């Protein structure tokens, strides 16, 4: 299967959204709203719940499950207030020593005029900075499309997992093809060059592991994800806050390392 074919699967409207995972993984869920500065962004859902017996904070980018929801959620393209809400919940989690579980599924942050007016770039940058130093465990799962800084704003984590047909990229293949070749129809070729697949991300060290997709038995699939998360939290919660932030920093410092053969 080509990278672009996997991208089309990741974009499928039939894929479970963040809310579907949240409903199956967590109990005693309480959704929280608002960034305390401007508004509540439906494209970013978050709150507190229990993963087994562990209280956690969950945050997910929500595309919407039908047309009406998708319009309300801006098709999973968060506004600045969405990222500020996410950061508010993460800082709250740190205060009360709750791990943070993030679900990423977005083509990218909303790039309209109103988003720029309200500080889209600054909001994402604040998340990157604050998440790097957050002294509580962070685990991110890319469940669909992980596009650009909009995805990275929830992916500065101790561990990152990707579903087998999920993708993670600095730019969409269509956008890349338009810039490099002035032809969006070359998106298939651009997808191969960008190395966006889950296996690519695992090979580069961007993701720790690839999770098999078994949507025909979604409950069983979520049970497996839950077991993986509980095992991770058992290890991560044993570390001090300072160790967690240092290991997260070291993890990202290793990305992009390469070696040239010089004769």
CSV table of C-alpha atoms in Angstrom, one decimal:
chain,number,residue,atom,x,y,z
A,1,UNK,CA,0.0,0.0,0.0
A,2,UNK,CA,1.4,3.4,-0.9
A,3,UNK,CA,1.8,6.3,1.4
A,4,UNK,CA,-1.0,8.3,-0.4
A,5,UNK,CA,-3.3,5.3,-0.1
A,6,UNK,CA,-2.7,5.2,3.6
A,7,UNK,CA,-3.4,8.9,3.8
A,8,UNK,CA,-6.8,8.4,2.1
A,9,UNK,CA,-7.6,5.7,4.7
A,10,UNK,CA,-6.6,8.1,7.5
A,11,UNK,CA,-8.9,10.7,6.1
A,12,UNK,CA,-11.9,8.3,5.8
A,13,UNK,CA,-15.1,9.6,7.3
A,14,UNK,CA,-15.8,6.1,8.6
A,15,UNK,CA,-12.8,6.0,11.0
A,16,UNK,CA,-13.6,6.3,14.7
A,17,UNK,CA,-12.9,9.9,16.0
A,18,UNK,CA,-11.3,10.9,19.2
A,19,UNK,CA,-14.6,10.9,21.1
A,20,UNK,CA,-15.1,7.2,20.2
A,21,UNK,CA,-11.7,6.3,21.8
A,22,UNK,CA,-12.4,8.4,24.9
A,23,UNK,CA,-15.8,6.8,25.4
A,24,UNK,CA,-14.3,3.3,25.4
A,25,UNK,CA,-11.0,3.9,27.2
A,26,UNK,CA,-12.1,6.0,30.1
A,27,UNK,CA,-14.8,5.8,32.8
A,28,UNK,CA,-16.2,8.6,35.1
A,29,UNK,CA,-15.6,11.1,32.3
A,30,UNK,CA,-16.1,14.8,33.0
A,31,UNK,CA,-15.6,17.0,29.9
A,32,UNK,CA,-14.2,20.5,30.6
A,33,UNK,CA,-14.7,23.5,28.4
A,34,UNK,CA,-13.2,26.9,27.5
A,35,UNK,CA,-9.7,28.5,27.4
A,36,UNK,CA,-10.6,31.1,30.0
A,37,UNK,CA,-9.6,33.8,27.5
A,38,UNK,CA,-11.9,33.7,24.5
A,39,UNK,CA,-14.2,30.7,23.9
A,40,UNK,CA,-14.6,27.0,23.8
A,41,UNK,CA,-13.3,25.2,20.6
A,42,UNK,CA,-15.4,22.1,19.7
A,43,UNK,CA,-12.5,20.8,17.6
A,44,UNK,CA,-10.6,20.1,20.8
A,45,UNK,CA,-12.3,18.0,23.5
A,46,UNK,CA,-10.8,17.4,26.9
A,47,UNK,CA,-11.5,16.6,30.5
A,48,UNK,CA,-10.8,14.1,33.2
A,49,UNK,CA,-11.6,10.5,33.6
A,50,UNK,CA,-10.2,7.2,34.8
A,51,UNK,CA,-8.1,4.8,32.8
A,52,UNK,CA,-8.6,1.7,34.9
A,53,UNK,CA,-8.0,3.0,38.4
A,54,UNK,CA,-5.7,5.9,37.3
A,55,UNK,CA,-7.2,9.4,37.1
A,56,UNK,CA,-6.0,11.0,33.9
A,57,UNK,CA,-6.6,14.1,31.7
A,58,UNK,CA,-7.6,13.3,28.2
A,59,UNK,CA,-7.4,15.7,25.2
A,60,UNK,CA,-8.4,14.9,21.6
A,61,UNK,CA,-8.8,16.7,18.3
A,62,UNK,CA,-12.3,15.9,17.2
A,63,UNK,CA,-13.3,15.9,13.5
A,64,UNK,CA,-17.0,15.1,14.1
A,65,UNK,CA,-19.0,12.0,13.4
A,66,UNK,CA,-21.5,13.4,10.9
A,67,UNK,CA,-21.8,16.5,8.7
A,68,UNK,CA,-23.4,18.6,11.3
A,69,UNK,CA,-20.8,17.7,13.9
A,70,UNK,CA,-18.0,18.2,11.4
A,71,UNK,CA,-19.2,21.7,10.6
A,72,UNK,CA,-19.4,22.5,14.3
A,73,UNK,CA,-15.9,21.0,14.9
A,74,UNK,CA,-14.5,22.9,11.9
A,75,UNK,CA,-13.6,19.5,10.4
A,76,UNK,CA,-11.0,18.9,13.1
A,77,UNK,CA,-9.0,22.1,12.5
A,78,UNK,CA,-8.5,23.7,15.9
A,79,UNK,CA,-8.6,27.4,16.6
A,80,UNK,CA,-6.2,29.1,19.0
A,81,UNK,CA,-8.6,28.8,21.8
A,82,UNK,CA,-8.5,25.0,21.3
A,83,UNK,CA,-4.8,24.9,21.9
A,84,UNK,CA,-5.1,27.2,24.9
A,85,UNK,CA,-7.8,25.0,26.3
A,86,UNK,CA,-5.6,22.0,25.8
A,87,UNK,CA,-2.7,23.7,27.6
A,88,UNK,CA,-4.9,24.8,30.4
A,89,UNK,CA,-6.0,21.2,31.0
A,90,UNK,CA,-2.4,20.0,30.8
A,91,UNK,CA,-1.2,22.5,33.4
A,92,UNK,CA,-4.2,21.4,35.6
A,93,UNK,CA,-3.1,17.8,35.1
A,94,UNK,CA,0.4,18.7,36.2
A,95,UNK,CA,-0.9,20.4,39.3
A,96,UNK,CA,-2.9,17.4,40.4
A,97,UNK,CA,-0.3,14.8,39.2
A,98,UNK,CA,-2.6,13.3,36.5
A,99,UNK,CA,-1.1,11.8,33.4
A,100,UNK,CA,-2.2,13.3,30.1
A,101,UNK,CA,-3.4,11.2,27.2
A,102,UNK,CA,-3.8,13.0,23.8
A,103,UNK,CA,-5.5,11.9,20.6
A,104,UNK,CA,-4.4,13.5,17.3
A,105,UNK,CA,-6.5,13.6,14.2
A,106,UNK,CA,-6.2,16.8,12.1
A,107,UNK,CA,-5.2,18.0,8.7
A,108,UNK,CA,-3.7,21.0,10.5
A,109,UNK,CA,-4.7,24.0,12.7
A,110,UNK,CA,-7.2,26.4,11.2
A,111,UNK,CA,-5.4,28.9,9.1
A,112,UNK,CA,-8.1,31.5,8.5
A,113,UNK,CA,-7.9,35.2,9.2
A,114,UNK,CA,-9.7,35.0,12.5
A,115,UNK,CA,-7.4,32.3,13.8
A,116,UNK,CA,-4.4,34.5,12.9
A,117,UNK,CA,-6.0,37.5,14.6
A,118,UNK,CA,-6.4,35.5,17.8
A,119,UNK,CA,-2.8,34.3,17.8
A,120,UNK,CA,-2.7,30.8,16.2
A,121,UNK,CA,1.0,30.6,15.9
A,122,UNK,CA,1.6,31.8,19.4
A,123,UNK,CA,-0.9,29.4,20.9
A,124,UNK,CA,0.8,26.4,19.2
A,125,UNK,CA,4.3,27.6,20.2
A,126,UNK,CA,3.2,28.0,23.8
A,127,UNK,CA,2.0,24.3,23.8
A,128,UNK,CA,5.3,23.1,22.4
A,129,UNK,CA,7.3,25.0,25.0
A,130,UNK,CA,5.1,24.1,28.0
A,131,UNK,CA,4.6,20.5,27.0
A,132,UNK,CA,8.4,20.0,26.8
A,133,UNK,CA,8.7,21.0,30.5
A,134,UNK,CA,5.5,19.5,31.8
A,135,UNK,CA,6.3,17.4,34.9
A,136,UNK,CA,3.7,14.7,34.4
A,137,UNK,CA,3.5,11.8,31.9
A,138,UNK,CA,2.2,12.6,28.4
A,139,UNK,CA,1.2,9.9,25.9
A,140,UNK,CA,-0.1,10.8,22.4
A,141,UNK,CA,-1.8,8.5,19.9
A,142,UNK,CA,-2.1,9.6,16.3
A,143,UNK,CA,-5.4,8.0,15.3
A,144,UNK,CA,-5.8,9.5,11.8
A,145,UNK,CA,-4.1,12.4,10.1
A,146,UNK,CA,-1.4,14.2,11.9
A,147,UNK,CA,-0.9,17.4,10.0
A,148,UNK,CA,1.8,20.0,10.6
A,149,UNK,CA,2.0,22.1,13.8
A,150,UNK,CA,-1.6,21.6,14.4
A,151,UNK,CA,-0.8,18.0,15.3
A,152,UNK,CA,2.5,18.7,17.0
A,153,UNK,CA,0.7,21.0,19.4
A,154,UNK,CA,-0.6,17.9,21.1
A,155,UNK,CA,2.3,15.5,20.3
A,156,UNK,CA,5.2,16.7,22.5
A,157,UNK,CA,4.9,13.6,24.5
A,158,UNK,CA,7.0,11.0,26.4
A,159,UNK,CA,5.6,8.3,24.1
A,160,UNK,CA,3.9,8.6,20.7
A,161,UNK,CA,1.9,5.8,19.1
A,162,UNK,CA,0.3,5.7,15.7
A,163,UNK,CA,-2.4,3.5,14.2
A,164,UNK,CA,-1.2,1.5,11.2
A,165,UNK,CA,-2.9,3.7,8.6
A,166,UNK,CA,-2.3,7.0,10.4
A,167,UNK,CA,0.1,9.6,9.0
A,168,UNK,CA,2.3,12.3,10.5
A,169,UNK,CA,3.6,15.1,8.3
A,170,UNK,CA,5.0,18.6,8.3
A,171,UNK,CA,2.7,19.5,5.3
A,172,UNK,CA,-0.1,17.7,3.4
A,173,UNK,CA,1.1,16.0,0.2
A,174,UNK,CA,-1.2,18.2,-1.8
A,175,UNK,CA,0.3,21.3,-0.3
A,176,UNK,CA,3.8,20.0,-0.8
A,177,UNK,CA,3.1,19.1,-4.5
A,178,UNK,CA,1.7,22.6,-5.0
A,179,UNK,CA,4.8,24.3,-3.7
A,180,UNK,CA,7.5,22.1,-5.2
A,181,UNK,CA,5.9,21.2,-8.6
A,182,UNK,CA,3.0,23.7,-8.8
A,183,UNK,CA,0.8,20.7,-9.3
A,184,UNK,CA,-1.4,19.3,-6.5
A,185,UNK,CA,-2.1,16.3,-8.7
A,186,UNK,CA,1.4,15.1,-7.9
A,187,UNK,CA,0.3,14.5,-4.2
A,188,UNK,CA,0.9,10.8,-4.6
A,189,UNK,CA,4.6,11.4,-5.5
A,190,UNK,CA,4.9,13.9,-2.7
A,191,UNK,CA,3.5,11.5,-0.1
A,192,UNK,CA,6.3,9.0,-0.9
A,193,UNK,CA,8.9,11.7,-0.6
A,194,UNK,CA,7.6,13.0,2.7
A,195,UNK,CA,7.8,9.6,4.4
A,196,UNK,CA,4.5,10.1,6.3
A,197,UNK,CA,3.4,6.6,7.3
A,198,UNK,CA,3.4,5.1,10.7
A,199,UNK,CA,6.2,2.7,9.8
A,200,UNK,CA,8.3,5.6,8.6
A,201,UNK,CA,7.7,7.4,11.9
A,202,UNK,CA,8.6,4.3,13.9
A,203,UNK,CA,11.8,3.9,11.8
A,204,UNK,CA,12.8,7.6,12.4
A,205,UNK,CA,12.0,7.4,16.1
A,206,UNK,CA,9.1,9.8,15.9
A,207,UNK,CA,6.7,7.1,17.1
A,208,UNK,CA,7.5,4.3,19.6
A,209,UNK,CA,5.2,1.7,18.1
A,210,UNK,CA,2.4,1.1,15.5
A,211,UNK,CA,-1.0,0.0,16.7
A,212,UNK,CA,-2.9,-2.5,14.5
A,213,UNK,CA,-6.3,-1.3,13.2
A,214,UNK,CA,-9.1,-3.7,14.0
A,215,UNK,CA,-12.2,-1.6,13.6
A,216,UNK,CA,-14.4,-4.6,13.0
A,217,UNK,CA,-13.9,-5.4,16.7
A,218,UNK,CA,-13.3,-1.8,18.0
A,219,UNK,CA,-14.0,-2.7,21.6
A,220,UNK,CA,-11.3,-5.3,21.5
A,221,UNK,CA,-8.9,-3.0,19.8
A,222,UNK,CA,-9.5,-0.3,22.5
A,223,UNK,CA,-9.0,-2.9,25.2
A,224,UNK,CA,-5.5,-3.6,23.7
A,225,UNK,CA,-4.8,0.1,23.6
A,226,UNK,CA,-5.9,0.5,27.2
A,227,UNK,CA,-3.5,-2.3,28.3
A,228,UNK,CA,-0.7,-0.6,26.5
A,229,UNK,CA,-1.4,2.7,28.1
A,230,UNK,CA,-1.7,1.2,31.6
A,231,UNK,CA,1.7,-0.5,31.1
A,232,UNK,CA,3.3,2.7,30.0
A,233,UNK,CA,1.8,4.7,32.9
A,234,UNK,CA,3.1,2.1,35.3
A,235,UNK,CA,6.6,2.8,34.1
A,236,UNK,CA,6.2,6.6,33.6
A,237,UNK,CA,4.5,7.3,36.9
A,238,UNK,CA,7.4,5.8,38.7
A,239,UNK,CA,9.6,8.7,37.5
A,240,UNK,CA,9.9,12.1,39.1
A,241,UNK,CA,8.5,15.1,37.4
A,242,UNK,CA,11.9,16.3,36.5
A,243,UNK,CA,12.9,13.0,35.1
A,244,UNK,CA,9.8,12.9,32.9
A,245,UNK,CA,10.5,16.4,31.4
A,246,UNK,CA,14.2,15.6,30.9
A,247,UNK,CA,13.5,12.3,29.1
A,248,UNK,CA,10.9,14.0,26.9
A,249,UNK,CA,13.5,16.7,26.0
A,250,UNK,CA,16.1,14.0,25.3
A,251,UNK,CA,13.6,12.1,23.1
A,252,UNK,CA,13.1,15.1,20.8
A,253,UNK,CA,16.7,16.0,20.8
A,254,UNK,CA,17.5,12.7,19.1
A,255,UNK,CA,15.1,13.3,16.2
A,256,UNK,CA,16.7,14.3,13.0
A,257,UNK,CA,20.1,12.9,13.7
A,258,UNK,CA,21.9,11.6,10.6
A,259,UNK,CA,25.3,10.3,9.5
A,260,UNK,CA,27.1,11.0,6.2
A,261,UNK,CA,29.6,8.6,4.7
A,262,UNK,CA,32.7,10.7,4.1
A,263,UNK,CA,35.6,9.0,2.3
